[in-house]
mmCIF file of C-alpha atoms in Angstrom:
data_model
loop_
_atom_site.group_PDB
_atom_site.id
_atom_site.type_symbol
_atom_site.label_atom_id
_atom_site.label_comp_id
_atom_site.label_asym_id
_atom_site.label_seq_id
_atom_site.Cartn_x
_atom_site.Cartn_y
_atom_site.Cartn_z
ATOM 1 C CA MET A 220 29.968 113.675 -20.157
ATOM 2 C CA LYS A 221 26.199 113.323 -19.878
ATOM 3 C CA LYS A 222 25.833 114.633 -23.422
ATOM 4 C CA ARG A 223 28.287 112.015 -24.707
ATOM 5 C CA LEU A 224 26.459 109.234 -22.907
ATOM 6 C CA PHE A 225 23.151 110.499 -24.242
ATOM 7 C CA ALA A 226 24.517 110.667 -27.802
ATOM 8 C CA ALA A 227 25.967 107.161 -27.534
ATOM 9 C CA SER A 228 22.703 105.795 -26.174
ATOM 10 C CA ALA A 229 20.742 107.521 -28.908
ATOM 11 C CA GLY A 230 23.049 105.994 -31.506
ATOM 12 C CA ILE A 231 22.582 102.492 -30.124
ATOM 13 C CA ILE A 232 18.822 102.935 -30.017
ATOM 14 C CA ALA A 233 18.824 104.172 -33.598
ATOM 15 C CA VAL A 234 20.768 101.097 -34.754
ATOM 16 C CA ILE A 235 18.345 98.804 -32.941
ATOM 17 C CA LEU A 236 15.360 100.573 -34.470
ATOM 18 C CA VAL A 237 16.824 100.380 -37.973
ATOM 19 C CA PHE A 238 17.649 96.680 -37.547
ATOM 20 C CA GLY A 239 14.175 96.001 -36.242
ATOM 21 C CA LEU A 240 12.572 97.899 -39.097
ATOM 22 C CA VAL A 241 14.587 95.997 -41.693
ATOM 23 C CA SER A 242 13.702 92.665 -40.077
ATOM 24 C CA PHE A 243 10.040 93.661 -39.971
ATOM 25 C CA LEU A 244 10.030 94.577 -43.636
ATOM 26 C CA LEU A 245 11.876 91.469 -44.781
ATOM 27 C CA THR A 246 10.072 88.848 -42.722
ATOM 28 C CA PRO A 247 6.729 89.153 -44.582
ATOM 29 C CA TYR A 248 8.516 88.478 -47.861
ATOM 30 C CA ALA A 249 10.042 85.312 -46.484
ATOM 31 C CA LYS A 250 6.699 84.139 -45.136
ATOM 32 C CA THR A 251 4.867 85.130 -48.317
ATOM 33 C CA TYR A 252 7.375 83.288 -50.492
ATOM 34 C CA SER A 253 7.157 80.155 -48.413
ATOM 35 C CA ALA A 254 3.352 80.129 -48.359
ATOM 36 C CA GLU A 255 2.968 80.847 -52.055
ATOM 37 C CA HIS A 256 5.675 78.372 -53.060
ATOM 38 C CA VAL A 257 4.132 75.543 -51.107
ATOM 39 C CA SER A 258 0.586 76.302 -52.215
ATOM 40 C CA GLN A 259 1.597 76.399 -55.873
ATOM 41 C CA SER A 260 3.670 73.246 -55.920
ATOM 42 C CA LYS A 261 2.835 70.820 -53.129
ATOM 43 C CA LYS A 262 -0.120 69.316 -55.044
ATOM 44 C CA GLN A 263 1.439 69.228 -58.499
ATOM 45 C CA ILE A 264 2.260 65.906 -60.123
ATOM 46 C CA ALA A 265 3.647 64.882 -63.523
ATOM 47 C CA LEU A 266 2.186 62.003 -65.516
ATOM 48 C CA THR A 267 4.656 60.648 -68.061
ATOM 49 C CA PHE A 268 4.059 58.238 -70.925
ATOM 50 C CA ASP A 269 6.688 56.171 -72.730
ATOM 51 C CA ASP A 270 7.013 54.274 -76.023
ATOM 52 C CA GLY A 271 4.318 56.084 -77.983
ATOM 53 C CA PRO A 272 2.580 57.570 -79.547
ATOM 54 C CA ARG A 273 -0.182 55.291 -80.729
ATOM 55 C CA SER A 274 -2.998 57.312 -82.215
ATOM 56 C CA SER A 275 -5.955 55.409 -80.753
ATOM 57 C CA THR A 276 -4.716 55.181 -77.165
ATOM 58 C CA THR A 277 -2.728 58.414 -76.987
ATOM 59 C CA ASN A 278 -5.763 60.387 -78.169
ATOM 60 C CA ARG A 279 -7.816 58.800 -75.393
ATOM 61 C CA VAL A 280 -5.236 59.955 -72.861
ATOM 62 C CA LEU A 281 -5.259 63.447 -74.348
ATOM 63 C CA ASP A 282 -9.069 63.530 -74.196
ATOM 64 C CA LEU A 283 -8.933 62.718 -70.492
ATOM 65 C CA LEU A 284 -6.284 65.349 -69.845
ATOM 66 C CA GLU A 285 -8.365 67.967 -71.643
ATOM 67 C CA GLN A 286 -11.495 67.016 -69.720
ATOM 68 C CA ASN A 287 -9.632 67.351 -66.427
ATOM 69 C CA GLY A 288 -7.617 70.491 -67.144
ATOM 70 C CA GLY A 289 -4.281 68.707 -67.167
ATOM 71 C CA VAL A 290 -1.215 68.132 -69.295
ATOM 72 C CA ALA A 291 1.452 65.424 -69.342
ATOM 73 C CA THR A 292 4.868 64.553 -70.746
ATOM 74 C CA PHE A 293 5.227 62.067 -73.600
ATOM 75 C CA PHE A 294 8.566 60.381 -74.272
ATOM 76 C CA LEU A 295 8.415 59.274 -77.901
ATOM 77 C CA VAL A 296 10.158 56.478 -79.740
ATOM 78 C CA GLY A 297 11.407 57.465 -83.182
ATOM 79 C CA TYR A 298 9.771 54.668 -85.135
ATOM 80 C CA ASN A 299 6.329 55.743 -83.859
ATOM 81 C CA ILE A 300 6.693 59.387 -84.873
ATOM 82 C CA PRO A 301 6.151 59.453 -88.681
ATOM 83 C CA ASP A 302 2.754 57.727 -88.634
ATOM 84 C CA ASN A 303 1.437 59.675 -85.645
ATOM 85 C CA ALA A 304 2.250 63.260 -86.487
ATOM 86 C CA GLU A 305 -1.249 64.553 -85.838
ATOM 87 C CA VAL A 306 -1.526 63.219 -82.305
ATOM 88 C CA ILE A 307 1.947 64.583 -81.525
ATOM 89 C CA LYS A 308 0.950 68.012 -82.788
ATOM 90 C CA ARG A 309 -2.258 67.816 -80.781
ATOM 91 C CA ALA A 310 -0.341 67.016 -77.599
ATOM 92 C CA ALA A 311 2.091 69.864 -78.190
ATOM 93 C CA ALA A 312 -0.747 72.302 -78.950
ATOM 94 C CA MET A 313 -2.399 71.320 -75.649
ATOM 95 C CA GLY A 314 0.743 72.308 -73.779
ATOM 96 C CA CYS A 315 2.082 68.817 -73.190
ATOM 97 C CA SER A 316 5.843 68.283 -73.197
ATOM 98 C CA ILE A 317 7.286 66.079 -75.923
ATOM 99 C CA GLY A 318 10.386 64.195 -74.862
ATOM 100 C CA ASN A 319 12.928 61.835 -76.400
ATOM 101 C CA HIS A 320 12.897 58.062 -75.753
ATOM 102 C CA THR A 321 15.448 57.151 -78.469
ATOM 103 C CA LYS A 322 14.953 56.330 -82.102
ATOM 104 C CA ASP A 323 14.642 52.553 -81.756
ATOM 105 C CA HIS A 324 14.156 51.957 -78.014
ATOM 106 C CA LYS A 325 17.658 50.576 -77.617
ATOM 107 C CA ILE A 326 19.198 49.997 -74.187
ATOM 108 C CA LEU A 327 21.866 52.653 -74.450
ATOM 109 C CA THR A 328 24.167 51.190 -71.814
ATOM 110 C CA LYS A 329 24.823 48.397 -74.317
ATOM 111 C CA CYS A 330 25.506 50.756 -77.229
ATOM 112 C CA SER A 331 28.585 52.483 -78.602
ATOM 113 C CA ALA A 332 29.007 56.244 -78.343
ATOM 114 C CA ASP A 333 28.143 56.632 -82.031
ATOM 115 C CA THR A 334 24.962 54.589 -81.643
ATOM 116 C CA ILE A 335 23.914 56.583 -78.579
ATOM 117 C CA LYS A 336 24.362 59.803 -80.515
ATOM 118 C CA ALA A 337 22.338 58.474 -83.447
ATOM 119 C CA GLN A 338 19.547 57.235 -81.158
ATOM 120 C CA VAL A 339 19.207 60.609 -79.446
ATOM 121 C CA ASN A 340 19.679 62.836 -82.475
ATOM 122 C CA GLY A 341 17.352 60.732 -84.608
ATOM 123 C CA VAL A 342 14.325 61.591 -82.470
ATOM 124 C CA ASN A 343 15.360 65.206 -82.001
ATOM 125 C CA SER A 344 15.615 65.668 -85.765
ATOM 126 C CA LEU A 345 12.192 64.134 -86.425
ATOM 127 C CA LEU A 346 10.555 66.371 -83.833
ATOM 128 C CA ARG A 347 12.351 69.507 -84.976
ATOM 129 C CA ASP A 348 11.084 68.860 -88.489
ATOM 130 C CA MET A 349 7.606 69.133 -86.934
ATOM 131 C CA GLY A 350 8.468 72.396 -85.200
ATOM 132 C CA ILE A 351 8.854 70.779 -81.780
ATOM 133 C CA GLU A 352 12.008 71.234 -79.708
ATOM 134 C CA PRO A 353 12.473 68.307 -77.287
ATOM 135 C CA THR A 354 14.150 69.266 -74.009
ATOM 136 C CA LEU A 355 13.784 66.084 -71.919
ATOM 137 C CA PHE A 356 15.111 62.545 -72.281
ATOM 138 C CA ARG A 357 14.152 59.203 -70.793
ATOM 139 C CA ALA A 358 16.437 56.242 -71.274
ATOM 140 C CA PRO A 359 14.778 52.991 -72.368
ATOM 141 C CA GLY A 360 14.549 50.663 -69.408
ATOM 142 C CA GLY A 361 15.670 53.533 -67.227
ATOM 143 C CA ALA A 362 19.237 52.432 -67.967
ATOM 144 C CA PHE A 363 21.640 55.368 -67.912
ATOM 145 C CA LYS A 364 24.682 54.208 -65.934
ATOM 146 C CA GLY A 365 27.843 55.435 -67.621
ATOM 147 C CA ILE A 366 26.107 57.211 -70.503
ATOM 148 C CA LYS A 367 24.204 60.140 -68.995
ATOM 149 C CA ASP A 368 26.893 62.662 -69.964
ATOM 150 C CA GLN A 369 26.504 61.652 -73.638
ATOM 151 C CA ILE A 370 22.811 62.556 -73.872
ATOM 152 C CA GLY A 371 22.995 66.339 -73.813
ATOM 153 C CA MET A 372 19.592 66.630 -72.110
ATOM 154 C CA PRO A 373 18.141 66.220 -68.602
ATOM 155 C CA LEU A 374 17.369 62.547 -67.886
ATOM 156 C CA ILE A 375 13.926 62.012 -66.364
ATOM 157 C CA GLN A 376 13.252 58.888 -64.330
ATOM 158 C CA TRP A 377 10.181 58.376 -62.109
ATOM 159 C CA SER A 378 9.106 58.005 -58.504
ATOM 160 C CA ILE A 379 5.902 55.994 -59.119
ATOM 161 C CA ASP A 380 6.014 53.018 -61.491
ATOM 162 C CA THR A 381 2.587 51.683 -62.450
ATOM 163 C CA GLU A 382 4.162 48.681 -64.214
ATOM 164 C CA ASP A 383 1.211 48.924 -66.570
ATOM 165 C CA TRP A 384 3.090 47.029 -69.270
ATOM 166 C CA LYS A 385 2.895 43.879 -67.162
ATOM 167 C CA PHE A 386 -0.899 44.035 -67.331
ATOM 168 C CA LYS A 387 -1.384 44.762 -71.043
ATOM 169 C CA ASP A 388 -4.141 42.696 -72.620
ATOM 170 C CA ALA A 389 -1.779 40.814 -74.940
ATOM 171 C CA SER A 390 -0.083 39.280 -71.893
ATOM 172 C CA HIS A 391 -3.349 38.318 -70.185
ATOM 173 C CA LYS A 392 -5.526 36.796 -72.898
ATOM 174 C CA GLY A 393 -7.304 34.501 -70.457
ATOM 175 C CA ARG A 394 -8.114 37.257 -67.982
ATOM 176 C CA SER A 395 -11.789 37.795 -67.242
ATOM 177 C CA ALA A 396 -13.444 41.209 -67.322
ATOM 178 C CA GLU A 397 -13.704 41.123 -63.533
ATOM 179 C CA GLU A 398 -10.012 40.298 -63.168
ATOM 180 C CA ARG A 399 -9.062 43.067 -65.571
ATOM 181 C CA THR A 400 -11.137 45.584 -63.616
ATOM 182 C CA ALA A 401 -9.505 44.404 -60.404
ATOM 183 C CA ASP A 402 -6.058 44.947 -61.950
ATOM 184 C CA LEU A 403 -7.016 48.456 -63.040
ATOM 185 C CA ASN A 404 -8.337 49.375 -59.605
ATOM 186 C CA ARG A 405 -5.344 47.868 -57.814
ATOM 187 C CA ILE A 406 -2.869 49.913 -59.859
ATOM 188 C CA ALA A 407 -4.945 53.083 -59.532
ATOM 189 C CA ASP A 408 -5.112 52.638 -55.758
ATOM 190 C CA MET A 409 -1.335 52.206 -55.656
ATOM 191 C CA VAL A 410 -0.876 55.478 -57.557
ATOM 192 C CA PHE A 411 -3.276 57.314 -55.252
ATOM 193 C CA SER A 412 -1.552 55.951 -52.137
ATOM 194 C CA GLN A 413 1.931 56.950 -53.313
ATOM 195 C CA ALA A 414 1.090 60.240 -55.009
ATOM 196 C CA LYS A 415 2.460 63.381 -53.427
ATOM 197 C CA GLY A 416 3.521 66.797 -54.618
ATOM 198 C CA GLY A 417 6.529 66.485 -56.919
ATOM 199 C CA SER A 418 5.877 62.873 -57.964
ATOM 200 C CA ILE A 419 6.609 61.643 -61.477
ATOM 201 C CA VAL A 420 4.394 58.764 -62.615
ATOM 202 C CA LEU A 421 5.473 56.272 -65.288
ATOM 203 C CA MET A 422 2.969 54.806 -67.763
ATOM 204 C CA HIS A 423 2.891 53.715 -71.408
ATOM 205 C CA ASP A 424 0.332 55.227 -73.772
ATOM 206 C CA ILE A 425 0.502 52.421 -76.326
ATOM 207 C CA TYR A 426 -1.768 50.019 -74.432
ATOM 208 C CA ASP A 427 -5.557 49.926 -74.256
ATOM 209 C CA PHE A 428 -5.142 48.802 -70.648
ATOM 210 C CA THR A 429 -3.241 52.000 -69.845
ATOM 211 C CA ALA A 430 -5.849 54.193 -71.537
ATOM 212 C CA ASP A 431 -8.466 52.489 -69.359
ATOM 213 C CA LEU A 432 -6.237 52.988 -66.329
ATOM 214 C CA CYS A 433 -6.067 56.701 -67.116
ATOM 215 C CA GLU A 434 -9.863 56.862 -66.973
ATOM 216 C CA ILE A 435 -9.462 56.132 -63.259
ATOM 217 C CA VAL A 436 -6.120 57.774 -62.459
ATOM 218 C CA ILE A 437 -6.486 61.147 -64.194
ATOM 219 C CA PRO A 438 -9.844 62.234 -62.729
ATOM 220 C CA GLY A 439 -8.956 60.495 -59.462
ATOM 221 C CA LEU A 440 -5.819 62.576 -58.964
ATOM 222 C CA VAL A 441 -7.693 65.763 -59.801
ATOM 223 C CA GLU A 442 -10.438 64.853 -57.318
ATOM 224 C CA ARG A 443 -7.709 64.445 -54.703
ATOM 225 C CA GLY A 444 -6.540 67.987 -55.309
ATOM 226 C CA PHE A 445 -3.606 67.359 -57.634
ATOM 227 C CA LYS A 446 -2.773 69.559 -60.585
ATOM 228 C CA LEU A 447 -1.484 67.559 -63.566
ATOM 229 C CA VAL A 448 1.521 69.329 -65.074
ATOM 230 C CA THR A 449 4.436 68.600 -67.380
ATOM 231 C CA VAL A 450 7.827 67.614 -66.008
ATOM 232 C CA ASP A 451 9.173 71.035 -67.004
ATOM 233 C CA GLN A 452 6.376 72.796 -65.135
ATOM 234 C CA LEU A 453 6.796 70.557 -62.112
ATOM 235 C CA PHE A 454 10.444 71.431 -61.591
ATOM 236 C CA GLU A 455 9.833 75.091 -62.351
ATOM 237 C CA ALA A 456 7.152 75.167 -59.649
ATOM 238 C CA TYR A 457 9.598 73.639 -57.207
ATOM 239 C CA GLY A 458 12.278 76.178 -58.071
ATOM 240 C CA GLU A 459 14.647 73.615 -59.556
ATOM 241 C CA LYS A 460 16.428 74.135 -62.864
ATOM 242 C CA LEU A 461 16.783 71.034 -65.025
ATOM 243 C CA GLU A 462 20.345 70.505 -66.230
ATOM 244 C CA ASN A 463 21.763 68.397 -69.056
ATOM 245 C CA GLY A 464 23.297 65.118 -67.968
ATOM 246 C CA VAL A 465 21.593 65.140 -64.574
ATOM 247 C CA VAL A 466 19.144 62.392 -63.553
ATOM 248 C CA TYR A 467 15.853 63.351 -61.875
ATOM 249 C CA TYR A 468 13.361 61.086 -60.099
ATOM 250 C CA SER A 469 11.000 63.644 -58.575
ATOM 251 C CA ALA A 470 10.806 67.313 -57.680
ATOM 252 C CA LYS A 471 11.322 68.508 -54.127
ATOM 253 C CA LEU A 472 10.655 71.774 -52.374
ATOM 254 C CA PRO A 473 13.820 73.666 -51.478
ATOM 255 C CA GLU A 474 14.604 74.103 -47.804
ATOM 256 C CA PRO A 475 13.296 77.425 -46.412
ATOM 257 C CA SER A 476 16.887 78.556 -45.883
ATOM 258 C CA ALA A 477 17.724 77.937 -49.544
ATOM 259 C CA ARG A 478 16.129 81.196 -50.593
ATOM 260 C CA PRO A 479 17.245 84.559 -49.112
ATOM 261 C CA ALA A 480 14.608 86.097 -46.844
ATOM 262 C CA SER A 481 15.070 89.408 -48.645
ATOM 263 C CA ALA A 482 13.928 88.002 -51.970
ATOM 264 C CA ALA A 483 10.519 89.053 -53.217
ATOM 265 C CA PRO A 484 7.926 86.302 -53.841
ATOM 266 C CA THR A 485 7.647 84.895 -57.348
#
């Protein structure tokens, strides 16, 4: 009887020891994954530029990105592609993402299915002829209701809108230099106050005002500890796979429970 009790006790103790050993071995992986994942992604942010390119201003933006070790995502309009091939190739060679912003900047929610297809495919064809495969789409005006399933690409919105187009020089011809500087600083401060890991910032690289704004925003974000990445890189860092027909506003860290504790860190 004593032998049976001893054997049973030994068996229970063995199970407890094995369970404890497994938990001990797995817990560091869970902690390591969490720490690495947060450290890699919590200070990443994606700058995005619509309606371009425009050689003079887009090159200024690219210069600033190069000087600050960053990249960005450019959503191009078809009619600006043929005359700006070199700046597009430069952006792609730097590691920037080149996205689709339709062929003619049409509001797609007001278009027929055939027109939507032509607007999307028109840009994709132009870029593919240059050896660039676009993988991201931004709808003009951010209007996608009822048409997102017709795009065949992930739809990228934004979480921080600079509204830079409202402050372009052509709309403020009577603005003084001091007033213009105040506008630049006010928008930059807004970006800095709202910026957080996973943010997507909307700007337009066709305006001199925006290029000047980038002279403040790009180094300012870097000084604040942000890494400037493409939209693709941002979502990859956050462990989120971009899917066709899905709308994205920002990237978010997965909940700790979303990843099995037994998984090795990536």
